[in-house]
Amino acid sequence: MGTVVVVGAGMVGTMIAYRLAEAGVRVTLVESAFAGSGSTGAAMGHIVVMDDSPEQLALCAHSRARWDELAATLPPSGEHEHAGTLWLATSDAELAGATARVAGYQRAGIDACVVNDVELYRLEPSVRRGLAGALRVPGDAVCYPPAIARSLAERVMALGGALLRRSVASLAAHRVALDDGSIVTADAIVVAAGVSSPSLVAGLPIVPRKGHLVITDRHPGLVHHQLVELGYLHSAHTFSGASVAFNVQPRRTGQLLIGSSRELVGYDATFNHDLVGQMLDRATHFVPAIAQVRAVRSWIGFRPATPDKLPLIGRWPAEEGLWIAAGHEGLGITMATGTADLIVAGLLERTPPVDPERFRPDRVMPAMERVA
Amino acid sequence: MSPPLEQVCDVVVVGAGPAGLAAAAAASGAGRRVIVLDQGIRPGGQIWRHRDRSALPTAAHHLMNEAKRSVIIPGARVIDGRSPHDLLVDVGGVAHRVRATALVIATGARERFVPFPGWTLPGVVGIGGLQALIKSGLDVKGARIVIAGTGPLLLPVAATAARAGANVRIVAEQVPFRRLARFGLSMLGRPRAIAQAIRYRIAFRHSSFATDSWILRAEGSSAVNTVLLRRGGAVEHVACDWLATSAGLIPDTELAQLFGCAIGNDAIVVDAEQGTSVAGVWAAGECTGVAGDAAAIVEGTIAGAAAAGSNAVTPRARRHQESGRAFARRLELTFAPRPELLALADATTVLCRCEDIAVGAIDPSWSQRQAKLWTRVGMGECQGAVCGPACQSLFGWTLNRPRAPLGTPRCATWADALQHANPDDAR
Amino acid sequence: MTGRVRLVINGAPHDVADDLSVAAALFNLGIMAFRADGSGHPRAPLCGMGTCFECRVTIDGVANSRACLALVRNGMTVETTT
């Protein structure tokens, strides 16, 4: 494998390009705007191990460990910190459900435990009273994705790679046609263009799942962990329809990032007032002090969602030399490291870190329920 | 958690400066129910924000009197809107929802700051900023003040400072004398403006007025104590307690942009009726181009009448509207910042004051959005209100479109504003 | 005629005219630093009208309140963050 073109300089694309360049491959990154400009720039930056399925758990666990290795080399602007996640249980039933998941986490090598209400309030005094407890995953982290994507793109260039600021006009076997009429050829092409991937490769089962985020002014010490309600899992699972779940992240600046909403409305970037109202309500419900915190800005992003909630990673059989690394929905930042390892293993014919079979882009998918 | 206080009227006016008050007067005069939302402690805008109301000019007294027919809500910040006709408003932390069939935007202007070494020192303020502070009670008696900037605003501010007992060391205009003289000649047809300028000059007659002069840097440790002033061809050190400086005024188009109104040449684009590109939205005053209070009153009157569906605009008002627009263009051409002002900052000079980002962190080939995502420029509390226009001057960037919330409401206030008083309203 | 109000600024009582903005009151008392930047350098109002947010202080316990937009009130507490 001498040359590879990576299309898309988001977190997934820059991570793949960096790992390939590190392995001695000549890499060309093609990006229409700048590194981290798409969903990466709108992402929350929660490096979180989720366990919806054994495959998701395995890839998350490997990916988080790889983030930990990378962390020491990241610039301070990447803001990688082990804040840990607290999944808040509003009832004993929810807490019991969380307890049942601890063993699975531990089998995957992920430290996790259930804490009771007393311990929860010791860890997070500003969380509202009356909760049952929480599932604590201390090794989860937070980061600032666009600064990391920038840093990775710069490393690629330092390792002899190239960054072309161009849009892709068309893709074919071993060749990429750019919007200026030029053609780039390579031994392999990796499409890591997130929500834009289906416009480059027909037939990819990816739809945009819209989300809103709100960031506040600075209140250092108000919240220490990423706080998510266990009900989030329900919100994330329901595919069609709009939903909101409590999800708050402390930033290094002392700012709070408030999420999260999910909608399937295509690329309609209209601000949804009702959903943001519900997001703010839930935030102030779980952390009453947020009521007094000032909202500074809001934005919208589109998660690249697949019908079976797993990313598409691997060879795309319709074209010779074409590989896909897309469709991570809300886990693109977390899984970027593991995705890069899978792609590198595939391209360089090395042993993959996790079983790649369930991530094959051409696997059988459930039907997309509704694409608005 | 409580739903917002709901208010319904025919015409809602945002901004209670000369344009907003004139619009309110015209619309209420046509029999419409009018609500005026204003961010200030008192109505009047930046120009008429005096604590001592007896010091206000006749036009102000007249409009404030007329405005009594409208409901004026001070301390009101529009933070968001479900549409231009359904505004969400933060009034001292309490959420309001104001619905009207017509919106008149009269949000005025802001100052443009271009960074120079030392501009973050306490005591370095805007020119309008100094005036605003004096009008809110800043005591400048005996204080040594340097005023350096550009345009007609220099004169009233120097006069305000001098009348308040300040020792105005120098008033520096960056424009060369000949260009200023040409501008002066073009004003001969406006005797009232000239008389006003002379009154201002008399008020600060003990201070020198220098053209072709600008600030190179401000120095001091806990606050500014000296400025380096380039005066003609020479450089002078001037000791001072305050430096009032800016690179001119720019229209405040934030609210208009939130609703997608077309912007041209940094101002809200309006037609002959002061209508914007968005149906049911009018704009008047300096947010449509900086031309002073007289033009703002005319535009406000036209916008208020149009928003009220009345066509009571006199031919005389039309003529004034036209000459106001011509004046705005002339001001812009005459007082554009000179290239030297764009080269004062060095790599260590702060560009984004909220996030402490230096000029050297930026690559001019980037876009505003790229700089924001990569370096945090413009991400702080002011949301780029200061560094955005600075980047525009320094790097030629197009500014990011603002997003909700405008201002920084408490989360509870914004959440309340987004509630539905009538649950049937929610989908 | 203006009256007087008592403010508690950084723990110390001060009597000021009742029609001042909080920013003007602080400056008049010789307080030139309203907040500190990331490296501890002092900052104070620039625009004087609530746009630049350099005037933010804690007023009556509410952090990041804009001193240029607030009128003094009897009993008000103000803390600078330097």
PDB file of C-alpha atoms in Angstrom, chain B residues 183-425:
ATOM      1  CA  PHE B 183     -15.883  67.156   4.057  1.00  0.00           C
ATOM      2  CA  GLY B 184     -16.372  70.485   5.876  1.00  0.00           C
ATOM      3  CA  LEU B 185     -17.071  72.240   2.595  1.00  0.00           C
ATOM      4  CA  SER B 186     -19.623  69.600   1.651  1.00  0.00           C
ATOM      5  CA  MET B 187     -21.445  70.479   4.877  1.00  0.00           C
ATOM      6  CA  LEU B 188     -22.020  74.105   3.886  1.00  0.00           C
ATOM      7  CA  GLY B 189     -25.569  73.283   2.864  1.00  0.00           C
ATOM      8  CA  ARG B 190     -26.280  72.127   6.423  1.00  0.00           C
ATOM      9  CA  PRO B 191     -25.943  75.299   8.505  1.00  0.00           C
ATOM     10  CA  ARG B 192     -27.485  73.684  11.569  1.00  0.00           C
ATOM     11  CA  ALA B 193     -24.879  70.923  11.620  1.00  0.00           C
ATOM     12  CA  ILE B 194     -22.110  73.493  11.225  1.00  0.00           C
ATOM     13  CA  ALA B 195     -23.472  75.609  14.067  1.00  0.00           C
ATOM     14  CA  GLN B 196     -23.602  72.502  16.228  1.00  0.00           C
ATOM     15  CA  ALA B 197     -20.007  71.620  15.352  1.00  0.00           C
ATOM     16  CA  ILE B 198     -18.913  75.126  16.286  1.00  0.00           C
ATOM     17  CA  ARG B 199     -20.706  74.882  19.646  1.00  0.00           C
ATOM     18  CA  TYR B 200     -18.900  71.609  20.325  1.00  0.00           C
ATOM     19  CA  ARG B 201     -15.530  73.105  19.357  1.00  0.00           C
ATOM     20  CA  ILE B 202     -16.118  76.036  21.676  1.00  0.00           C
ATOM     21  CA  ALA B 203     -16.864  73.607  24.490  1.00  0.00           C
ATOM     22  CA  PHE B 204     -13.424  72.033  24.144  1.00  0.00           C
ATOM     23  CA  ARG B 205     -11.655  75.212  22.990  1.00  0.00           C
ATOM     24  CA  HIS B 206      -8.773  74.715  25.461  1.00  0.00           C
ATOM     25  CA  SER B 207      -7.763  71.467  23.767  1.00  0.00           C
ATOM     26  CA  SER B 208      -5.968  71.046  20.490  1.00  0.00           C
ATOM     27  CA  PHE B 209      -7.567  69.297  17.548  1.00  0.00           C
ATOM     28  CA  ALA B 210      -5.080  67.470  15.342  1.00  0.00           C
ATOM     29  CA  THR B 211      -5.714  65.900  11.956  1.00  0.00           C
ATOM     30  CA  ASP B 212      -3.581  63.190  10.386  1.00  0.00           C
ATOM     31  CA  SER B 213      -3.057  61.829  13.917  1.00  0.00           C
ATOM     32  CA  TRP B 214      -3.661  58.489  15.539  1.00  0.00           C
ATOM     33  CA  ILE B 215      -2.677  56.275  18.483  1.00  0.00           C
ATOM     34  CA  LEU B 216       0.290  53.936  18.053  1.00  0.00           C
ATOM     35  CA  ARG B 217       0.119  52.270  21.461  1.00  0.00           C
ATOM     36  CA  ALA B 218      -1.146  52.662  25.016  1.00  0.00           C
ATOM     37  CA  GLU B 219       1.122  52.041  27.986  1.00  0.00           C
ATOM     38  CA  GLY B 220       0.658  51.481  31.700  1.00  0.00           C
ATOM     39  CA  SER B 221       0.569  48.572  34.136  1.00  0.00           C
ATOM     40  CA  SER B 222      -2.684  48.535  36.095  1.00  0.00           C
ATOM     41  CA  ALA B 223      -4.262  51.133  33.800  1.00  0.00           C
ATOM     42  CA  VAL B 224      -3.286  53.342  30.894  1.00  0.00           C
ATOM     43  CA  ASN B 225      -0.978  56.221  31.881  1.00  0.00           C
ATOM     44  CA  THR B 226       0.664  57.203  28.575  1.00  0.00           C
ATOM     45  CA  VAL B 227      -0.166  56.966  24.910  1.00  0.00           C
ATOM     46  CA  LEU B 228       2.100  57.191  21.911  1.00  0.00           C
ATOM     47  CA  LEU B 229       0.425  59.486  19.447  1.00  0.00           C
ATOM     48  CA  ARG B 230       1.488  59.907  15.870  1.00  0.00           C
ATOM     49  CA  ARG B 231       0.803  63.548  15.131  1.00  0.00           C
ATOM     50  CA  GLY B 232       1.474  64.707  11.616  1.00  0.00           C
ATOM     51  CA  GLY B 233       4.905  63.218  10.979  1.00  0.00           C
ATOM     52  CA  ALA B 234       6.103  63.073  14.607  1.00  0.00           C
ATOM     53  CA  VAL B 235       5.504  60.738  17.551  1.00  0.00           C
ATOM     54  CA  GLU B 236       4.482  62.236  20.902  1.00  0.00           C
ATOM     55  CA  HIS B 237       4.136  60.709  24.348  1.00  0.00           C
ATOM     56  CA  VAL B 238       1.007  62.015  26.013  1.00  0.00           C
ATOM     57  CA  ALA B 239       0.311  61.292  29.683  1.00  0.00           C
ATOM     58  CA  CYS B 240      -3.357  60.521  30.350  1.00  0.00           C
ATOM     59  CA  ASP B 241      -5.829  58.800  32.663  1.00  0.00           C
ATOM     60  CA  TRP B 242      -8.226  57.819  29.885  1.00  0.00           C
ATOM     61  CA  LEU B 243      -7.803  57.059  26.226  1.00  0.00           C
ATOM     62  CA  ALA B 244     -11.017  57.198  24.220  1.00  0.00           C
ATOM     63  CA  THR B 245     -10.473  55.661  20.822  1.00  0.00           C
ATOM     64  CA  SER B 246     -12.180  53.701  18.051  1.00  0.00           C
ATOM     65  CA  ALA B 247     -12.120  53.233  14.298  1.00  0.00           C
ATOM     66  CA  GLY B 248     -15.598  54.588  13.691  1.00  0.00           C
ATOM     67  CA  LEU B 249     -19.154  53.320  13.944  1.00  0.00           C
ATOM     68  CA  ILE B 250     -20.729  50.237  12.379  1.00  0.00           C
ATOM     69  CA  PRO B 251     -24.422  49.435  12.052  1.00  0.00           C
ATOM     70  CA  ASP B 252     -25.758  46.956  14.627  1.00  0.00           C
ATOM     71  CA  THR B 253     -27.355  44.356  12.368  1.00  0.00           C
ATOM     72  CA  GLU B 254     -27.422  41.394  14.746  1.00  0.00           C
ATOM     73  CA  LEU B 255     -31.199  41.179  15.173  1.00  0.00           C
ATOM     74  CA  ALA B 256     -31.838  41.764  11.472  1.00  0.00           C
ATOM     75  CA  GLN B 257     -29.417  38.976  10.583  1.00  0.00           C
ATOM     76  CA  LEU B 258     -31.081  36.593  13.041  1.00  0.00           C
ATOM     77  CA  PHE B 259     -34.230  36.918  10.936  1.00  0.00           C
ATOM     78  CA  GLY B 260     -32.377  36.708   7.636  1.00  0.00           C
ATOM     79  CA  CYS B 261     -32.715  40.329   6.517  1.00  0.00           C
ATOM     80  CA  ALA B 262     -30.358  41.143   3.644  1.00  0.00           C
ATOM     81  CA  ILE B 263     -27.197  43.002   4.647  1.00  0.00           C
ATOM     82  CA  GLY B 264     -25.195  45.159   2.263  1.00  0.00           C
ATOM     83  CA  ASN B 265     -22.099  47.190   3.009  1.00  0.00           C
ATOM     84  CA  ASP B 266     -22.387  46.102   6.686  1.00  0.00           C
ATOM     85  CA  ALA B 267     -25.848  47.725   7.010  1.00  0.00           C
ATOM     86  CA  ILE B 268     -29.433  46.458   6.809  1.00  0.00           C
ATOM     87  CA  VAL B 269     -30.628  46.865   3.224  1.00  0.00           C
ATOM     88  CA  VAL B 270     -33.849  48.919   3.089  1.00  0.00           C
ATOM     89  CA  ASP B 271     -36.141  50.242   0.368  1.00  0.00           C
ATOM     90  CA  ALA B 272     -37.773  53.676   0.105  1.00  0.00           C
ATOM     91  CA  GLU B 273     -40.302  52.734   2.832  1.00  0.00           C
ATOM     92  CA  GLN B 274     -37.432  51.495   5.061  1.00  0.00           C
ATOM     93  CA  GLY B 275     -38.662  47.950   4.401  1.00  0.00           C
ATOM     94  CA  THR B 276     -36.090  45.161   4.712  1.00  0.00           C
ATOM     95  CA  SER B 277     -35.843  42.071   2.496  1.00  0.00           C
ATOM     96  CA  VAL B 278     -38.073  40.206   4.976  1.00  0.00           C
ATOM     97  CA  ALA B 279     -41.825  40.853   4.743  1.00  0.00           C
ATOM     98  CA  GLY B 280     -43.246  42.707   7.727  1.00  0.00           C
ATOM     99  CA  VAL B 281     -39.851  43.939   8.916  1.00  0.00           C
ATOM    100  CA  TRP B 282     -38.707  47.539   8.630  1.00  0.00           C
ATOM    101  CA  ALA B 283     -35.442  49.110   9.771  1.00  0.00           C
ATOM    102  CA  ALA B 284     -34.434  52.688  10.501  1.00  0.00           C
ATOM    103  CA  GLY B 285     -31.581  54.748  11.853  1.00  0.00           C
ATOM    104  CA  GLU B 286     -27.918  53.858  12.098  1.00  0.00           C
ATOM    105  CA  CYS B 287     -28.485  50.115  11.733  1.00  0.00           C
ATOM    106  CA  THR B 288     -29.226  50.935   8.073  1.00  0.00           C
ATOM    107  CA  GLY B 289     -26.184  53.211   7.686  1.00  0.00           C
ATOM    108  CA  VAL B 290     -24.546  55.706  10.026  1.00  0.00           C
ATOM    109  CA  ALA B 291     -25.826  59.213   9.285  1.00  0.00           C
ATOM    110  CA  GLY B 292     -26.559  60.827  12.645  1.00  0.00           C
ATOM    111  CA  ASP B 293     -29.680  61.572  14.656  1.00  0.00           C
ATOM    112  CA  ALA B 294     -31.463  63.872  12.193  1.00  0.00           C
ATOM    113  CA  ALA B 295     -31.430  61.196   9.478  1.00  0.00           C
ATOM    114  CA  ALA B 296     -32.431  58.580  12.036  1.00  0.00           C
ATOM    115  CA  ILE B 297     -35.527  60.545  13.040  1.00  0.00           C
ATOM    116  CA  VAL B 298     -36.629  60.906   9.411  1.00  0.00           C
ATOM    117  CA  GLU B 299     -36.074  57.229   8.694  1.00  0.00           C
ATOM    118  CA  GLY B 300     -37.814  56.227  11.891  1.00  0.00           C
ATOM    119  CA  THR B 301     -40.836  58.322  10.976  1.00  0.00           C
ATOM    120  CA  ILE B 302     -41.041  56.727   7.531  1.00  0.00           C
ATOM    121  CA  ALA B 303     -40.541  53.209   8.906  1.00  0.00           C
ATOM    122  CA  GLY B 304     -43.126  53.716  11.657  1.00  0.00           C
ATOM    123  CA  ALA B 305     -45.689  55.000   9.171  1.00  0.00           C
ATOM    124  CA  ALA B 306     -45.018  52.136   6.756  1.00  0.00           C
ATOM    125  CA  ALA B 307     -45.229  49.571   9.552  1.00  0.00           C
ATOM    126  CA  ALA B 308     -48.555  51.106  10.559  1.00  0.00           C
ATOM    127  CA  GLY B 309     -49.814  50.826   6.986  1.00  0.00           C
ATOM    128  CA  SER B 310     -50.148  54.583   6.703  1.00  0.00           C
ATOM    129  CA  ASN B 311     -48.784  56.634   3.815  1.00  0.00           C
ATOM    130  CA  ALA B 312     -48.601  59.920   5.622  1.00  0.00           C
ATOM    131  CA  VAL B 313     -44.989  60.539   4.617  1.00  0.00           C
ATOM    132  CA  THR B 314     -44.401  64.094   3.448  1.00  0.00           C
ATOM    133  CA  PRO B 315     -42.294  64.985   0.392  1.00  0.00           C
ATOM    134  CA  ARG B 316     -40.041  66.902   2.764  1.00  0.00           C
ATOM    135  CA  ALA B 317     -39.362  63.742   4.767  1.00  0.00           C
ATOM    136  CA  ARG B 318     -38.542  61.962   1.509  1.00  0.00           C
ATOM    137  CA  ARG B 319     -35.996  64.633   0.633  1.00  0.00           C
ATOM    138  CA  HIS B 320     -34.426  64.371   4.070  1.00  0.00           C
ATOM    139  CA  GLN B 321     -34.323  60.579   3.770  1.00  0.00           C
ATOM    140  CA  GLU B 322     -32.434  60.897   0.482  1.00  0.00           C
ATOM    141  CA  SER B 323     -29.950  63.446   1.770  1.00  0.00           C
ATOM    142  CA  GLY B 324     -29.442  61.336   4.908  1.00  0.00           C
ATOM    143  CA  ARG B 325     -28.436  58.384   2.785  1.00  0.00           C
ATOM    144  CA  ALA B 326     -26.076  60.506   0.731  1.00  0.00           C
ATOM    145  CA  PHE B 327     -24.579  61.816   3.975  1.00  0.00           C
ATOM    146  CA  ALA B 328     -24.059  58.246   5.250  1.00  0.00           C
ATOM    147  CA  ARG B 329     -22.133  57.383   2.096  1.00  0.00           C
ATOM    148  CA  ARG B 330     -20.039  60.551   2.397  1.00  0.00           C
ATOM    149  CA  LEU B 331     -19.212  59.798   6.030  1.00  0.00           C
ATOM    150  CA  GLU B 332     -18.157  56.310   5.127  1.00  0.00           C
ATOM    151  CA  LEU B 333     -15.846  57.457   2.344  1.00  0.00           C
ATOM    152  CA  THR B 334     -14.359  60.337   4.293  1.00  0.00           C
ATOM    153  CA  PHE B 335     -13.683  58.553   7.566  1.00  0.00           C
ATOM    154  CA  ALA B 336     -12.650  55.054   6.441  1.00  0.00           C
ATOM    155  CA  PRO B 337      -9.790  53.846   8.673  1.00  0.00           C
ATOM    156  CA  ARG B 338      -6.384  54.513   7.079  1.00  0.00           C
ATOM    157  CA  PRO B 339      -4.156  51.505   6.292  1.00  0.00           C
ATOM    158  CA  GLU B 340      -1.665  52.423   9.032  1.00  0.00           C
ATOM    159  CA  LEU B 341      -4.350  51.696  11.659  1.00  0.00           C
ATOM    160  CA  LEU B 342      -4.559  48.116  10.421  1.00  0.00           C
ATOM    161  CA  ALA B 343      -0.845  47.540  10.962  1.00  0.00           C
ATOM    162  CA  LEU B 344      -0.511  48.666  14.594  1.00  0.00           C
ATOM    163  CA  ALA B 345      -1.030  45.273  16.263  1.00  0.00           C
ATOM    164  CA  ASP B 346       1.939  42.958  16.640  1.00  0.00           C
ATOM    165  CA  ALA B 347       1.711  39.161  16.978  1.00  0.00           C
ATOM    166  CA  THR B 348       1.243  39.388  20.755  1.00  0.00           C
ATOM    167  CA  THR B 349      -1.539  41.990  20.659  1.00  0.00           C
ATOM    168  CA  VAL B 350      -4.827  40.557  21.909  1.00  0.00           C
ATOM    169  CA  LEU B 351      -7.431  40.180  19.173  1.00  0.00           C
ATOM    170  CA  CYS B 352     -10.252  38.364  20.971  1.00  0.00           C
ATOM    171  CA  ARG B 353     -10.588  39.942  24.399  1.00  0.00           C
ATOM    172  CA  CYS B 354     -13.045  37.339  25.738  1.00  0.00           C
ATOM    173  CA  GLU B 355     -10.851  34.336  24.922  1.00  0.00           C
ATOM    174  CA  ASP B 356      -7.404  36.017  25.164  1.00  0.00           C
ATOM    175  CA  ILE B 357      -6.414  35.125  21.597  1.00  0.00           C
ATOM    176  CA  ALA B 358      -3.531  37.099  20.095  1.00  0.00           C
ATOM    177  CA  VAL B 359      -3.323  38.370  16.531  1.00  0.00           C
ATOM    178  CA  GLY B 360      -0.382  36.017  15.918  1.00  0.00           C
ATOM    179  CA  ALA B 361      -2.598  32.948  16.411  1.00  0.00           C
ATOM    180  CA  ILE B 362      -4.520  33.810  13.268  1.00  0.00           C
ATOM    181  CA  ASP B 363      -3.758  33.060   9.644  1.00  0.00           C
ATOM    182  CA  PRO B 364      -5.411  35.718   7.456  1.00  0.00           C
ATOM    183  CA  SER B 365      -6.146  33.085   4.779  1.00  0.00           C
ATOM    184  CA  TRP B 366      -8.684  31.460   7.104  1.00  0.00           C
ATOM    185  CA  SER B 367     -12.384  32.250   7.308  1.00  0.00           C
ATOM    186  CA  GLN B 368     -13.980  33.672  10.446  1.00  0.00           C
ATOM    187  CA  ARG B 369     -15.525  30.253  11.137  1.00  0.00           C
ATOM    188  CA  GLN B 370     -12.227  28.446  10.739  1.00  0.00           C
ATOM    189  CA  ALA B 371     -10.495  30.858  13.097  1.00  0.00           C
ATOM    190  CA  LYS B 372     -13.328  30.424  15.583  1.00  0.00           C
ATOM    191  CA  LEU B 373     -13.271  26.618  15.568  1.00  0.00           C
ATOM    192  CA  TRP B 374      -9.491  26.365  15.549  1.00  0.00           C
ATOM    193  CA  THR B 375      -8.527  29.113  17.988  1.00  0.00           C
ATOM    194  CA  ARG B 376     -11.734  30.111  19.857  1.00  0.00           C
ATOM    195  CA  VAL B 377     -11.649  33.652  18.412  1.00  0.00           C
ATOM    196  CA  GLY B 378     -15.134  35.112  18.834  1.00  0.00           C
ATOM    197  CA  MET B 379     -16.387  32.267  21.029  1.00  0.00           C
ATOM    198  CA  GLY B 380     -16.625  34.259  24.233  1.00  0.00           C
ATOM    199  CA  GLU B 381     -19.330  36.260  25.950  1.00  0.00           C
ATOM    200  CA  CYS B 382     -19.456  39.079  23.398  1.00  0.00           C
ATOM    201  CA  GLN B 383     -19.886  36.538  20.590  1.00  0.00           C
ATOM    202  CA  GLY B 384     -17.525  38.368  18.306  1.00  0.00           C
ATOM    203  CA  ALA B 385     -19.161  41.781  18.689  1.00  0.00           C
ATOM    204  CA  VAL B 386     -15.702  43.303  19.218  1.00  0.00           C
ATOM    205  CA  CYS B 387     -13.263  40.947  17.458  1.00  0.00           C
ATOM    206  CA  GLY B 388     -15.607  40.201  14.532  1.00  0.00           C
ATOM    207  CA  PRO B 389     -15.473  43.710  13.069  1.00  0.00           C
ATOM    208  CA  ALA B 390     -11.756  43.833  13.968  1.00  0.00           C
ATOM    209  CA  CYS B 391     -11.126  40.654  11.948  1.00  0.00           C
ATOM    210  CA  GLN B 392     -13.197  42.121   9.149  1.00  0.00           C
ATOM    211  CA  SER B 393     -10.928  45.189   9.066  1.00  0.00           C
ATOM    212  CA  LEU B 394      -7.660  43.310   9.560  1.00  0.00           C
ATOM    213  CA  PHE B 395      -8.259  40.247   7.395  1.00  0.00           C
ATOM    214  CA  GLY B 396     -11.183  41.152   5.141  1.00  0.00           C
ATOM    215  CA  TRP B 397     -13.318  38.333   6.525  1.00  0.00           C
ATOM    216  CA  THR B 398     -17.075  38.046   6.161  1.00  0.00           C
ATOM    217  CA  LEU B 399     -18.686  37.951   9.584  1.00  0.00           C
ATOM    218  CA  ASN B 400     -20.492  34.890  10.931  1.00  0.00           C
ATOM    219  CA  ARG B 401     -24.250  35.179  11.048  1.00  0.00           C
ATOM    220  CA  PRO B 402     -25.412  35.494  14.664  1.00  0.00           C
ATOM    221  CA  ARG B 403     -27.384  32.692  16.297  1.00  0.00           C
ATOM    222  CA  ALA B 404     -29.753  32.555  19.223  1.00  0.00           C
ATOM    223  CA  PRO B 405     -29.528  33.583  21.909  1.00  0.00           C
ATOM    224  CA  LEU B 406     -28.626  37.219  21.340  1.00  0.00           C
ATOM    225  CA  GLY B 407     -27.113  38.679  24.487  1.00  0.00           C
ATOM    226  CA  THR B 408     -26.514  36.171  27.244  1.00  0.00           C
ATOM    227  CA  PRO B 409     -29.810  35.337  28.961  1.00  0.00           C
ATOM    228  CA  ARG B 410     -29.862  33.094  31.991  1.00  0.00           C
ATOM    229  CA  CYS B 411     -30.755  29.566  30.868  1.00  0.00           C
ATOM    230  CA  ALA B 412     -33.962  29.791  32.908  1.00  0.00           C
ATOM    231  CA  THR B 413     -34.984  33.007  31.153  1.00  0.00           C
ATOM    232  CA  TRP B 414     -34.439  31.518  27.718  1.00  0.00           C
ATOM    233  CA  ALA B 415     -36.156  28.283  28.736  1.00  0.00           C
ATOM    234  CA  ASP B 416     -39.148  30.217  30.063  1.00  0.00           C
ATOM    235  CA  ALA B 417     -39.309  32.297  26.890  1.00  0.00           C
ATOM    236  CA  LEU B 418     -39.498  29.077  24.885  1.00  0.00           C
ATOM    237  CA  GLN B 419     -42.453  27.714  26.891  1.00  0.00           C
ATOM    238  CA  HIS B 420     -45.925  27.873  25.470  1.00  0.00           C
ATOM    239  CA  ALA B 421     -48.436  29.692  27.653  1.00  0.00           C
ATOM    240  CA  ASN B 422     -51.125  27.839  25.786  1.00  0.00           C
ATOM    241  CA  PRO B 423     -50.112  24.179  25.431  1.00  0.00           C
ATOM    242  CA  ASP B 424     -52.215  23.976  22.254  1.00  0.00           C
ATOM    243  CA  ASP B 425     -49.619  26.227  20.596  1.00  0.00           C
TER     244      ASP B 425
END
